[in-house]
Amino acid sequence: MFFKGHRKLQTQLYLAYLGIILFFLGTFSMFFYVFVSGKLKDEAFERLYNNNLTLKDSVEANIEDMDNVSININYSSIVENTLSYDFNLNQDRNSYKRLADLFVMLNGTNSRADYIYLYDLEGTCLQVDSVQKLTHINLESQSWYQPVLSQKGSLFLSAPYEKKIGAYTTDVISLYRTYVNSNRKTVGIVETVKNCKSLFNAIIRFEKKATTPTRIYIYNERNELIYPYQPDLEIPNYPSISKSNTGTSFNGTTVEQITNPNTLQKEYLTALPSDYTGWTYYAVQDEADILSPLNALTRVLFIFVIIIICVIIH
C-alpha cells in the first residue's frame, strides 16, 4: 500500500512538473513564434518590394527604348521631307527604302525595337521587320486604331498578342504613337514592336533563379494581364482582389494580406503602378512559403514535446 501510494504521489508530481514545463514551454513557443514570424515577414516584405521595383525598372526601361525609337521617327525631319506635307506613303522604291534605312539607324545596333511600322491615315504601311516593303491595311478594322488616335500623341501599349513573322509566330507587344507634322496635325501612326521574351527577360531570368518563390504579375489600366503572357494556370484578377488601402506600409507602398480565390491560400502582395506605361506590377508570395522555416522548427519542437511526455508517463 505504501509503495502504491508513493508511486501515485510520484506520478502526480511528475504530471504537475510536466504541466508547469508545458505551460512555460507553450508560452515561450507562442511568443517565439510571433516574434520570429514577424521577422520573417518583414524580410519577405522587403524582398517583395525590392524585387518588384527592380523588375519594374527593367521592363519600363525596355518600353522606353521602344518609345524612343517611335519619338525619334516622329521628330525626324527626313521622314516629313520625304513624304511631303500630305504624308503619303505611296512612294517609289528608293524613297521608302531610304526611310526603312533611316528606321534601322534610329533603332540602333542593339535593336531597341524588333519591328517598326509607319502608317499613313489611308492605311498604307511601311513595314520594317524581316523584310522591308509597303503594304496596305484597313485601319478602321484594327482594334488599336481608335484608342491610339484618342491618345492624341501619348503612347498606347497593346496587350500581348501572337504575331507571325515569316514562318514563325511569336508573342509580342506593340507601342503606338500618332505621327504629327510640323503643323501639329495627326497624319500617321508609328508602331514599334518588341518580342515578349526580350521585353520581360529580367522577370523570366529572375523566376528561373529566384531562391524564394516570388511571382510577378503585370496588368494594364484596362485590367488585361500583360505578364505572364503565356499563363499555364488560371491567375486570379489581382487588381480586383487588391484592396490597395490596407496592410503593412513599406517604403511608401503597401504589402497586403489576401486570400487567393483559386487556392484559398493566404498570400502577401505588393503593387507598384507606373504613370509612364499605365501598368501595375504585382509581386506575390504565399504566406506558407514565408513561414516555412518557422513551421518546420515548430513541427520538430512538437515532436520533441511528445517524446518527453511519453518518456515521463512510462
mmCIF file of C-alpha atoms in Angstrom:
data_model
loop_
_atom_site.group_PDB
_atom_site.id
_atom_site.type_symbol
_atom_site.label_atom_id
_atom_site.label_comp_id
_atom_site.label_asym_id
_atom_site.label_seq_id
_atom_site.Cartn_x
_atom_site.Cartn_y
_atom_site.Cartn_z
ATOM 1 C CA MET A 1 0.000 0.000 0.000
ATOM 2 C CA PHE A 2 2.824 2.375 0.896
ATOM 3 C CA PHE A 3 4.636 1.767 -2.408
ATOM 4 C CA LYS A 4 1.415 2.149 -4.375
ATOM 5 C CA GLY A 5 0.676 5.443 -2.636
ATOM 6 C CA HIS A 6 4.255 6.588 -3.148
ATOM 7 C CA ARG A 7 4.107 5.790 -6.891
ATOM 8 C CA LYS A 8 0.788 7.560 -7.172
ATOM 9 C CA LEU A 9 2.212 10.660 -5.476
ATOM 10 C CA GLN A 10 5.314 10.448 -7.655
ATOM 11 C CA THR A 11 3.159 10.303 -10.790
ATOM 12 C CA GLN A 12 1.155 13.300 -9.624
ATOM 13 C CA LEU A 13 4.387 15.238 -9.035
ATOM 14 C CA TYR A 14 5.659 14.244 -12.461
ATOM 15 C CA LEU A 15 2.409 15.396 -14.035
ATOM 16 C CA ALA A 16 2.500 18.650 -12.080
ATOM 17 C CA TYR A 17 6.078 19.328 -13.163
ATOM 18 C CA LEU A 18 5.146 18.361 -16.709
ATOM 19 C CA GLY A 19 2.210 20.753 -16.643
ATOM 20 C CA ILE A 20 4.438 23.589 -15.426
ATOM 21 C CA ILE A 21 7.064 22.779 -18.043
ATOM 22 C CA LEU A 22 4.462 22.604 -20.799
ATOM 23 C CA PHE A 23 2.915 25.874 -19.656
ATOM 24 C CA PHE A 24 6.212 27.755 -19.789
ATOM 25 C CA LEU A 25 7.258 25.962 -22.965
ATOM 26 C CA GLY A 26 3.941 26.783 -24.612
ATOM 27 C CA THR A 27 4.123 30.428 -23.522
ATOM 28 C CA PHE A 28 7.704 30.720 -24.741
ATOM 29 C CA SER A 29 6.824 28.996 -28.023
ATOM 30 C CA MET A 30 3.901 31.337 -28.610
ATOM 31 C CA PHE A 31 5.997 34.475 -28.095
ATOM 32 C CA PHE A 32 8.865 32.942 -30.071
ATOM 33 C CA TYR A 33 6.529 32.100 -32.965
ATOM 34 C CA VAL A 34 5.017 35.595 -33.022
ATOM 35 C CA PHE A 35 8.445 37.262 -32.839
ATOM 36 C CA VAL A 36 10.152 35.097 -35.467
ATOM 37 C CA SER A 37 7.163 35.124 -37.824
ATOM 38 C CA GLY A 38 7.181 38.921 -37.654
ATOM 39 C CA LYS A 39 10.879 38.994 -38.533
ATOM 40 C CA LEU A 40 10.399 36.558 -41.418
ATOM 41 C CA LYS A 41 7.507 38.608 -42.786
ATOM 42 C CA ASP A 42 9.454 41.869 -42.539
ATOM 43 C CA GLU A 43 12.329 40.329 -44.504
ATOM 44 C CA ALA A 44 9.911 38.849 -47.059
ATOM 45 C CA PHE A 45 8.113 42.190 -47.468
ATOM 46 C CA GLU A 46 11.434 43.925 -48.124
ATOM 47 C CA ARG A 47 12.337 41.295 -50.737
ATOM 48 C CA LEU A 48 8.913 41.589 -52.367
ATOM 49 C CA TYR A 49 9.220 45.355 -52.635
ATOM 50 C CA ASN A 50 12.838 45.430 -53.821
ATOM 51 C CA ASN A 51 12.376 42.620 -56.365
ATOM 52 C CA ASN A 52 9.226 44.217 -57.715
ATOM 53 C CA LEU A 53 10.890 47.626 -58.006
ATOM 54 C CA THR A 54 13.989 46.239 -59.743
ATOM 55 C CA LEU A 55 11.977 44.210 -62.252
ATOM 56 C CA LYS A 56 9.575 47.087 -62.887
ATOM 57 C CA ASP A 57 12.505 49.395 -63.666
ATOM 58 C CA SER A 58 13.971 46.834 -66.092
ATOM 59 C CA VAL A 59 10.728 46.342 -68.037
ATOM 60 C CA GLU A 60 9.996 50.078 -68.099
ATOM 61 C CA ALA A 61 13.494 50.720 -69.493
ATOM 62 C CA ASN A 62 12.747 48.290 -72.354
ATOM 63 C CA ILE A 63 9.455 50.081 -73.042
ATOM 64 C CA GLU A 64 11.271 53.415 -73.002
ATOM 65 C CA ASP A 65 13.750 52.087 -75.568
ATOM 66 C CA MET A 66 10.844 51.181 -77.868
ATOM 67 C CA ASP A 67 9.260 54.560 -77.248
ATOM 68 C CA ASN A 68 12.480 56.448 -78.023
ATOM 69 C CA VAL A 69 12.561 54.839 -81.471
ATOM 70 C CA SER A 70 8.980 55.972 -82.040
ATOM 71 C CA ILE A 71 9.729 59.507 -80.813
ATOM 72 C CA ASN A 72 12.886 59.756 -82.935
ATOM 73 C CA ILE A 73 10.881 58.818 -86.032
ATOM 74 C CA ASN A 74 8.299 61.450 -85.099
ATOM 75 C CA TYR A 75 10.913 64.171 -84.787
ATOM 76 C CA SER A 76 12.964 63.213 -87.835
ATOM 77 C CA SER A 77 12.824 65.905 -90.486
ATOM 78 C CA ILE A 78 13.891 63.327 -93.074
ATOM 79 C CA VAL A 79 10.561 61.499 -92.705
ATOM 80 C CA GLU A 80 8.468 64.622 -93.273
ATOM 81 C CA ASN A 81 10.689 65.870 -96.094
ATOM 82 C CA THR A 82 10.482 62.501 -97.844
ATOM 83 C CA LEU A 83 6.717 62.127 -97.512
ATOM 84 C CA SER A 84 5.869 65.800 -98.085
ATOM 85 C CA TYR A 85 3.022 67.687 -96.421
ATOM 86 C CA ASP A 86 0.249 65.192 -97.246
ATOM 87 C CA PHE A 87 2.261 62.322 -95.671
ATOM 88 C CA ASN A 88 1.508 59.857 -98.439
ATOM 89 C CA LEU A 89 3.451 56.601 -98.074
ATOM 90 C CA ASN A 90 2.756 55.551 -101.661
ATOM 91 C CA GLN A 91 6.295 56.401 -102.701
ATOM 92 C CA ASP A 92 8.759 54.966 -105.162
ATOM 93 C CA ARG A 93 11.047 52.174 -104.041
ATOM 94 C CA ASN A 94 14.050 54.436 -103.477
ATOM 95 C CA SER A 95 12.071 56.757 -101.185
ATOM 96 C CA TYR A 96 10.662 54.067 -98.922
ATOM 97 C CA LYS A 97 13.992 52.207 -98.884
ATOM 98 C CA ARG A 98 15.615 55.425 -97.691
ATOM 99 C CA LEU A 99 13.036 55.657 -94.894
ATOM 100 C CA ALA A 100 13.493 51.991 -93.968
ATOM 101 C CA ASP A 101 17.258 52.511 -93.717
ATOM 102 C CA LEU A 102 16.630 55.562 -91.520
ATOM 103 C CA PHE A 103 14.428 53.467 -89.187
ATOM 104 C CA VAL A 104 17.127 50.817 -88.896
ATOM 105 C CA MET A 105 19.658 53.514 -87.992
ATOM 106 C CA LEU A 106 17.331 55.118 -85.420
ATOM 107 C CA ASN A 107 16.693 51.693 -83.922
ATOM 108 C CA GLY A 108 20.395 51.345 -83.103
ATOM 109 C CA THR A 109 22.733 48.388 -83.186
ATOM 110 C CA ASN A 110 21.082 46.864 -80.107
ATOM 111 C CA SER A 111 17.661 46.737 -81.848
ATOM 112 C CA ARG A 112 15.606 48.578 -79.243
ATOM 113 C CA ALA A 113 12.501 47.572 -81.212
ATOM 114 C CA ASP A 114 12.273 44.250 -83.020
ATOM 115 C CA TYR A 115 9.893 45.521 -85.728
ATOM 116 C CA ILE A 116 8.864 49.003 -86.897
ATOM 117 C CA TYR A 117 5.785 50.069 -88.879
ATOM 118 C CA LEU A 118 4.783 53.506 -90.155
ATOM 119 C CA TYR A 119 1.187 54.074 -91.327
ATOM 120 C CA ASP A 120 -0.425 56.942 -93.152
ATOM 121 C CA LEU A 121 -4.105 57.539 -92.458
ATOM 122 C CA GLU A 122 -5.078 55.908 -95.752
ATOM 123 C CA GLY A 123 -3.796 52.572 -94.465
ATOM 124 C CA THR A 124 -0.534 52.357 -96.401
ATOM 125 C CA CYS A 125 2.152 50.842 -94.176
ATOM 126 C CA LEU A 126 5.937 50.916 -94.416
ATOM 127 C CA GLN A 127 6.932 47.576 -92.911
ATOM 128 C CA VAL A 128 10.430 47.120 -91.430
ATOM 129 C CA ASP A 129 10.766 43.649 -89.916
ATOM 130 C CA SER A 130 12.152 40.531 -91.594
ATOM 131 C CA VAL A 131 11.516 42.353 -94.885
ATOM 132 C CA GLN A 132 11.182 45.993 -95.932
ATOM 133 C CA LYS A 133 8.150 46.730 -98.060
ATOM 134 C CA LEU A 134 4.936 48.699 -98.452
ATOM 135 C CA THR A 135 1.632 47.023 -97.574
ATOM 136 C CA HIS A 136 -1.928 48.222 -97.141
ATOM 137 C CA ILE A 137 -4.356 47.547 -94.279
ATOM 138 C CA ASN A 138 -7.824 48.689 -93.272
ATOM 139 C CA LEU A 139 -7.043 50.885 -90.271
ATOM 140 C CA GLU A 140 -10.681 51.122 -89.203
ATOM 141 C CA SER A 141 -10.769 47.353 -88.690
ATOM 142 C CA GLN A 142 -7.784 47.403 -86.324
ATOM 143 C CA SER A 143 -8.740 47.253 -82.642
ATOM 144 C CA TRP A 144 -5.904 49.636 -81.743
ATOM 145 C CA TYR A 145 -6.690 52.360 -84.270
ATOM 146 C CA GLN A 146 -9.294 54.462 -82.442
ATOM 147 C CA PRO A 147 -7.626 54.097 -78.999
ATOM 148 C CA VAL A 148 -4.325 55.301 -80.496
ATOM 149 C CA LEU A 149 -5.982 58.340 -82.093
ATOM 150 C CA SER A 150 -7.758 59.149 -78.821
ATOM 151 C CA GLN A 151 -4.401 59.298 -77.014
ATOM 152 C CA LYS A 152 -3.556 62.444 -79.047
ATOM 153 C CA GLY A 153 0.156 61.711 -79.226
ATOM 154 C CA SER A 154 0.614 59.853 -75.936
ATOM 155 C CA LEU A 155 1.784 56.273 -76.118
ATOM 156 C CA PHE A 156 -0.641 53.369 -76.341
ATOM 157 C CA LEU A 157 0.508 49.866 -75.420
ATOM 158 C CA SER A 158 -1.219 46.722 -76.636
ATOM 159 C CA ALA A 159 -1.729 43.592 -74.586
ATOM 160 C CA PRO A 160 0.468 40.631 -75.598
ATOM 161 C CA TYR A 161 -0.599 39.001 -78.858
ATOM 162 C CA GLU A 162 0.729 36.488 -81.360
ATOM 163 C CA LYS A 163 2.406 37.873 -84.458
ATOM 164 C CA LYS A 164 3.535 35.907 -87.480
ATOM 165 C CA ILE A 165 6.875 36.990 -88.879
ATOM 166 C CA GLY A 166 7.887 34.938 -91.889
ATOM 167 C CA ALA A 167 7.455 31.265 -90.993
ATOM 168 C CA TYR A 168 7.461 31.890 -87.240
ATOM 169 C CA THR A 169 4.841 33.010 -84.730
ATOM 170 C CA THR A 170 5.926 34.857 -81.612
ATOM 171 C CA ASP A 171 4.332 36.716 -78.686
ATOM 172 C CA VAL A 172 4.834 40.479 -78.931
ATOM 173 C CA ILE A 173 3.685 43.812 -77.521
ATOM 174 C CA SER A 174 3.163 46.885 -79.701
ATOM 175 C CA LEU A 175 3.717 50.514 -78.746
ATOM 176 C CA TYR A 176 1.843 53.100 -80.811
ATOM 177 C CA ARG A 177 2.131 56.864 -81.141
ATOM 178 C CA THR A 178 0.417 59.139 -83.627
ATOM 179 C CA TYR A 179 2.702 60.893 -86.100
ATOM 180 C CA VAL A 180 2.179 64.645 -86.269
ATOM 181 C CA ASN A 181 3.548 67.008 -88.905
ATOM 182 C CA SER A 182 5.172 70.402 -88.344
ATOM 183 C CA ASN A 183 1.701 71.968 -88.050
ATOM 184 C CA ARG A 184 0.881 69.569 -85.171
ATOM 185 C CA LYS A 185 -1.667 67.752 -87.309
ATOM 186 C CA THR A 186 -2.013 63.976 -86.954
ATOM 187 C CA VAL A 187 -1.113 62.458 -90.316
ATOM 188 C CA GLY A 188 0.042 58.937 -89.427
ATOM 189 C CA ILE A 189 0.865 56.349 -86.774
ATOM 190 C CA VAL A 190 4.184 54.853 -85.672
ATOM 191 C CA GLU A 191 4.187 51.297 -84.297
ATOM 192 C CA THR A 192 7.225 49.763 -82.597
ATOM 193 C CA VAL A 193 7.054 46.083 -81.642
ATOM 194 C CA LYS A 194 9.038 44.054 -79.112
ATOM 195 C CA ASN A 195 9.206 40.312 -78.571
ATOM 196 C CA CYS A 196 7.739 39.470 -75.142
ATOM 197 C CA LYS A 197 10.647 37.185 -74.327
ATOM 198 C CA SER A 198 13.051 40.108 -74.764
ATOM 199 C CA LEU A 199 10.781 42.657 -73.122
ATOM 200 C CA PHE A 200 10.304 40.574 -69.956
ATOM 201 C CA ASN A 201 13.732 38.972 -69.993
ATOM 202 C CA ALA A 202 14.629 40.242 -66.490
ATOM 203 C CA ILE A 203 11.481 38.716 -64.967
ATOM 204 C CA ILE A 204 11.968 35.410 -66.784
ATOM 205 C CA ARG A 205 15.575 35.143 -65.543
ATOM 206 C CA PHE A 206 14.522 36.136 -62.007
ATOM 207 C CA GLU A 207 11.811 33.465 -61.829
ATOM 208 C CA LYS A 208 14.252 30.804 -63.009
ATOM 209 C CA LYS A 209 16.956 31.727 -60.489
ATOM 210 C CA ALA A 210 14.941 33.021 -57.524
ATOM 211 C CA THR A 211 15.593 31.260 -54.222
ATOM 212 C CA THR A 212 12.246 32.471 -52.881
ATOM 213 C CA PRO A 213 9.054 31.662 -54.818
ATOM 214 C CA THR A 214 8.015 35.259 -55.604
ATOM 215 C CA ARG A 215 5.603 35.541 -58.508
ATOM 216 C CA ILE A 216 5.327 38.627 -60.717
ATOM 217 C CA TYR A 217 2.130 39.691 -62.472
ATOM 218 C CA ILE A 218 1.569 42.780 -64.618
ATOM 219 C CA TYR A 219 -1.816 44.269 -65.527
ATOM 220 C CA ASN A 220 -2.578 47.299 -67.685
ATOM 221 C CA GLU A 221 -5.087 50.070 -66.989
ATOM 222 C CA ARG A 222 -7.701 48.095 -68.963
ATOM 223 C CA ASN A 223 -7.310 45.246 -66.450
ATOM 224 C CA GLU A 224 -5.687 42.987 -69.081
ATOM 225 C CA LEU A 225 -2.997 40.544 -67.994
ATOM 226 C CA ILE A 226 0.348 41.586 -69.513
ATOM 227 C CA TYR A 227 2.669 39.168 -67.726
ATOM 228 C CA PRO A 228 2.857 36.216 -67.692
ATOM 229 C CA TYR A 229 1.997 36.445 -71.383
ATOM 230 C CA GLN A 230 1.500 32.655 -71.644
ATOM 231 C CA PRO A 231 -0.128 31.696 -68.316
ATOM 232 C CA ASP A 232 -0.128 27.955 -67.592
ATOM 233 C CA LEU A 233 -2.678 28.159 -64.783
ATOM 234 C CA GLU A 234 -5.730 30.260 -64.059
ATOM 235 C CA ILE A 235 -4.499 33.503 -62.471
ATOM 236 C CA PRO A 236 -6.643 35.498 -60.040
ATOM 237 C CA ASN A 237 -7.594 39.023 -61.014
ATOM 238 C CA TYR A 238 -5.166 40.680 -58.627
ATOM 239 C CA PRO A 239 -6.291 44.269 -59.380
ATOM 240 C CA SER A 240 -9.794 43.446 -58.143
ATOM 241 C CA ILE A 241 -8.501 41.434 -55.159
ATOM 242 C CA SER A 242 -6.032 44.077 -54.081
ATOM 243 C CA LYS A 243 -7.578 46.465 -51.588
ATOM 244 C CA SER A 244 -4.762 48.989 -52.039
ATOM 245 C CA ASN A 245 -5.575 50.693 -48.751
ATOM 246 C CA THR A 246 -4.834 48.154 -46.006
ATOM 247 C CA GLY A 247 -1.809 46.203 -44.917
ATOM 248 C CA THR A 248 1.740 46.893 -43.818
ATOM 249 C CA SER A 249 3.346 50.049 -45.194
ATOM 250 C CA PHE A 250 6.862 49.607 -46.552
ATOM 251 C CA ASN A 251 8.863 52.319 -48.339
ATOM 252 C CA GLY A 252 5.705 54.216 -49.196
ATOM 253 C CA THR A 253 3.921 51.209 -50.665
ATOM 254 C CA THR A 254 1.585 48.705 -49.038
ATOM 255 C CA VAL A 255 2.040 44.970 -48.515
ATOM 256 C CA GLU A 256 -1.383 43.386 -48.318
ATOM 257 C CA GLN A 257 -2.505 40.011 -46.991
ATOM 258 C CA ILE A 258 -5.010 38.488 -49.399
ATOM 259 C CA THR A 259 -6.683 35.123 -49.941
ATOM 260 C CA ASN A 260 -6.139 33.534 -53.334
ATOM 261 C CA PRO A 261 -9.671 32.684 -54.590
ATOM 262 C CA ASN A 262 -8.349 29.719 -56.602
ATOM 263 C CA THR A 263 -6.195 28.014 -53.957
ATOM 264 C CA LEU A 264 -7.766 29.604 -50.834
ATOM 265 C CA GLN A 265 -4.193 30.101 -49.563
ATOM 266 C CA LYS A 266 -3.103 33.272 -47.777
ATOM 267 C CA GLU A 267 -0.728 35.403 -49.849
ATOM 268 C CA TYR A 268 1.148 38.659 -49.466
ATOM 269 C CA LEU A 269 1.037 41.155 -52.304
ATOM 270 C CA THR A 270 2.650 44.486 -53.116
ATOM 271 C CA ALA A 271 1.655 46.636 -56.100
ATOM 272 C CA LEU A 272 3.726 49.257 -57.942
ATOM 273 C CA PRO A 273 1.838 51.337 -60.545
ATOM 274 C CA SER A 274 3.584 53.082 -63.434
ATOM 275 C CA ASP A 275 2.448 56.507 -64.571
ATOM 276 C CA TYR A 276 4.509 56.071 -67.741
ATOM 277 C CA THR A 277 3.035 52.839 -69.116
ATOM 278 C CA GLY A 278 -0.189 52.643 -67.102
ATOM 279 C CA TRP A 279 0.824 49.154 -65.999
ATOM 280 C CA THR A 280 0.728 47.908 -62.407
ATOM 281 C CA TYR A 281 3.351 45.415 -61.229
ATOM 282 C CA TYR A 282 2.265 42.897 -58.575
ATOM 283 C CA ALA A 283 4.743 40.816 -56.551
ATOM 284 C CA VAL A 284 3.058 37.926 -54.735
ATOM 285 C CA GLN A 285 4.297 35.275 -52.297
ATOM 286 C CA ASP A 286 2.450 32.591 -50.330
ATOM 287 C CA GLU A 287 2.399 33.041 -46.557
ATOM 288 C CA ALA A 288 3.238 29.337 -46.216
ATOM 289 C CA ASP A 289 6.482 29.884 -48.145
ATOM 290 C CA ILE A 290 7.460 32.824 -45.943
ATOM 291 C CA LEU A 291 6.820 30.898 -42.717
ATOM 292 C CA SER A 292 8.081 27.509 -43.897
ATOM 293 C CA PRO A 293 11.378 27.655 -41.877
ATOM 294 C CA LEU A 294 9.483 28.527 -38.703
ATOM 295 C CA ASN A 295 6.776 25.931 -39.311
ATOM 296 C CA ALA A 296 9.446 23.249 -39.813
ATOM 297 C CA LEU A 297 11.055 24.226 -36.474
ATOM 298 C CA THR A 298 7.656 24.197 -34.773
ATOM 299 C CA ARG A 299 6.989 20.646 -36.004
ATOM 300 C CA VAL A 300 10.354 19.476 -34.629
ATOM 301 C CA LEU A 301 9.598 21.108 -31.268
ATOM 302 C CA PHE A 302 6.150 19.498 -31.160
ATOM 303 C CA ILE A 303 7.632 16.043 -31.832
ATOM 304 C CA PHE A 304 10.226 16.654 -29.093
ATOM 305 C CA VAL A 305 7.498 17.541 -26.567
ATOM 306 C CA ILE A 306 5.501 14.416 -27.460
ATOM 307 C CA ILE A 307 8.610 12.273 -26.892
ATOM 308 C CA ILE A 308 9.233 13.904 -23.478
ATOM 309 C CA ILE A 309 5.615 13.287 -22.443
ATOM 310 C CA CYS A 310 5.829 9.636 -23.485
ATOM 311 C CA VAL A 311 9.070 9.158 -21.510
ATOM 312 C CA ILE A 312 7.638 10.724 -18.344
ATOM 313 C CA ILE A 313 4.376 8.789 -18.490
ATOM 314 C CA HIS A 314 6.136 5.475 -18.999
#
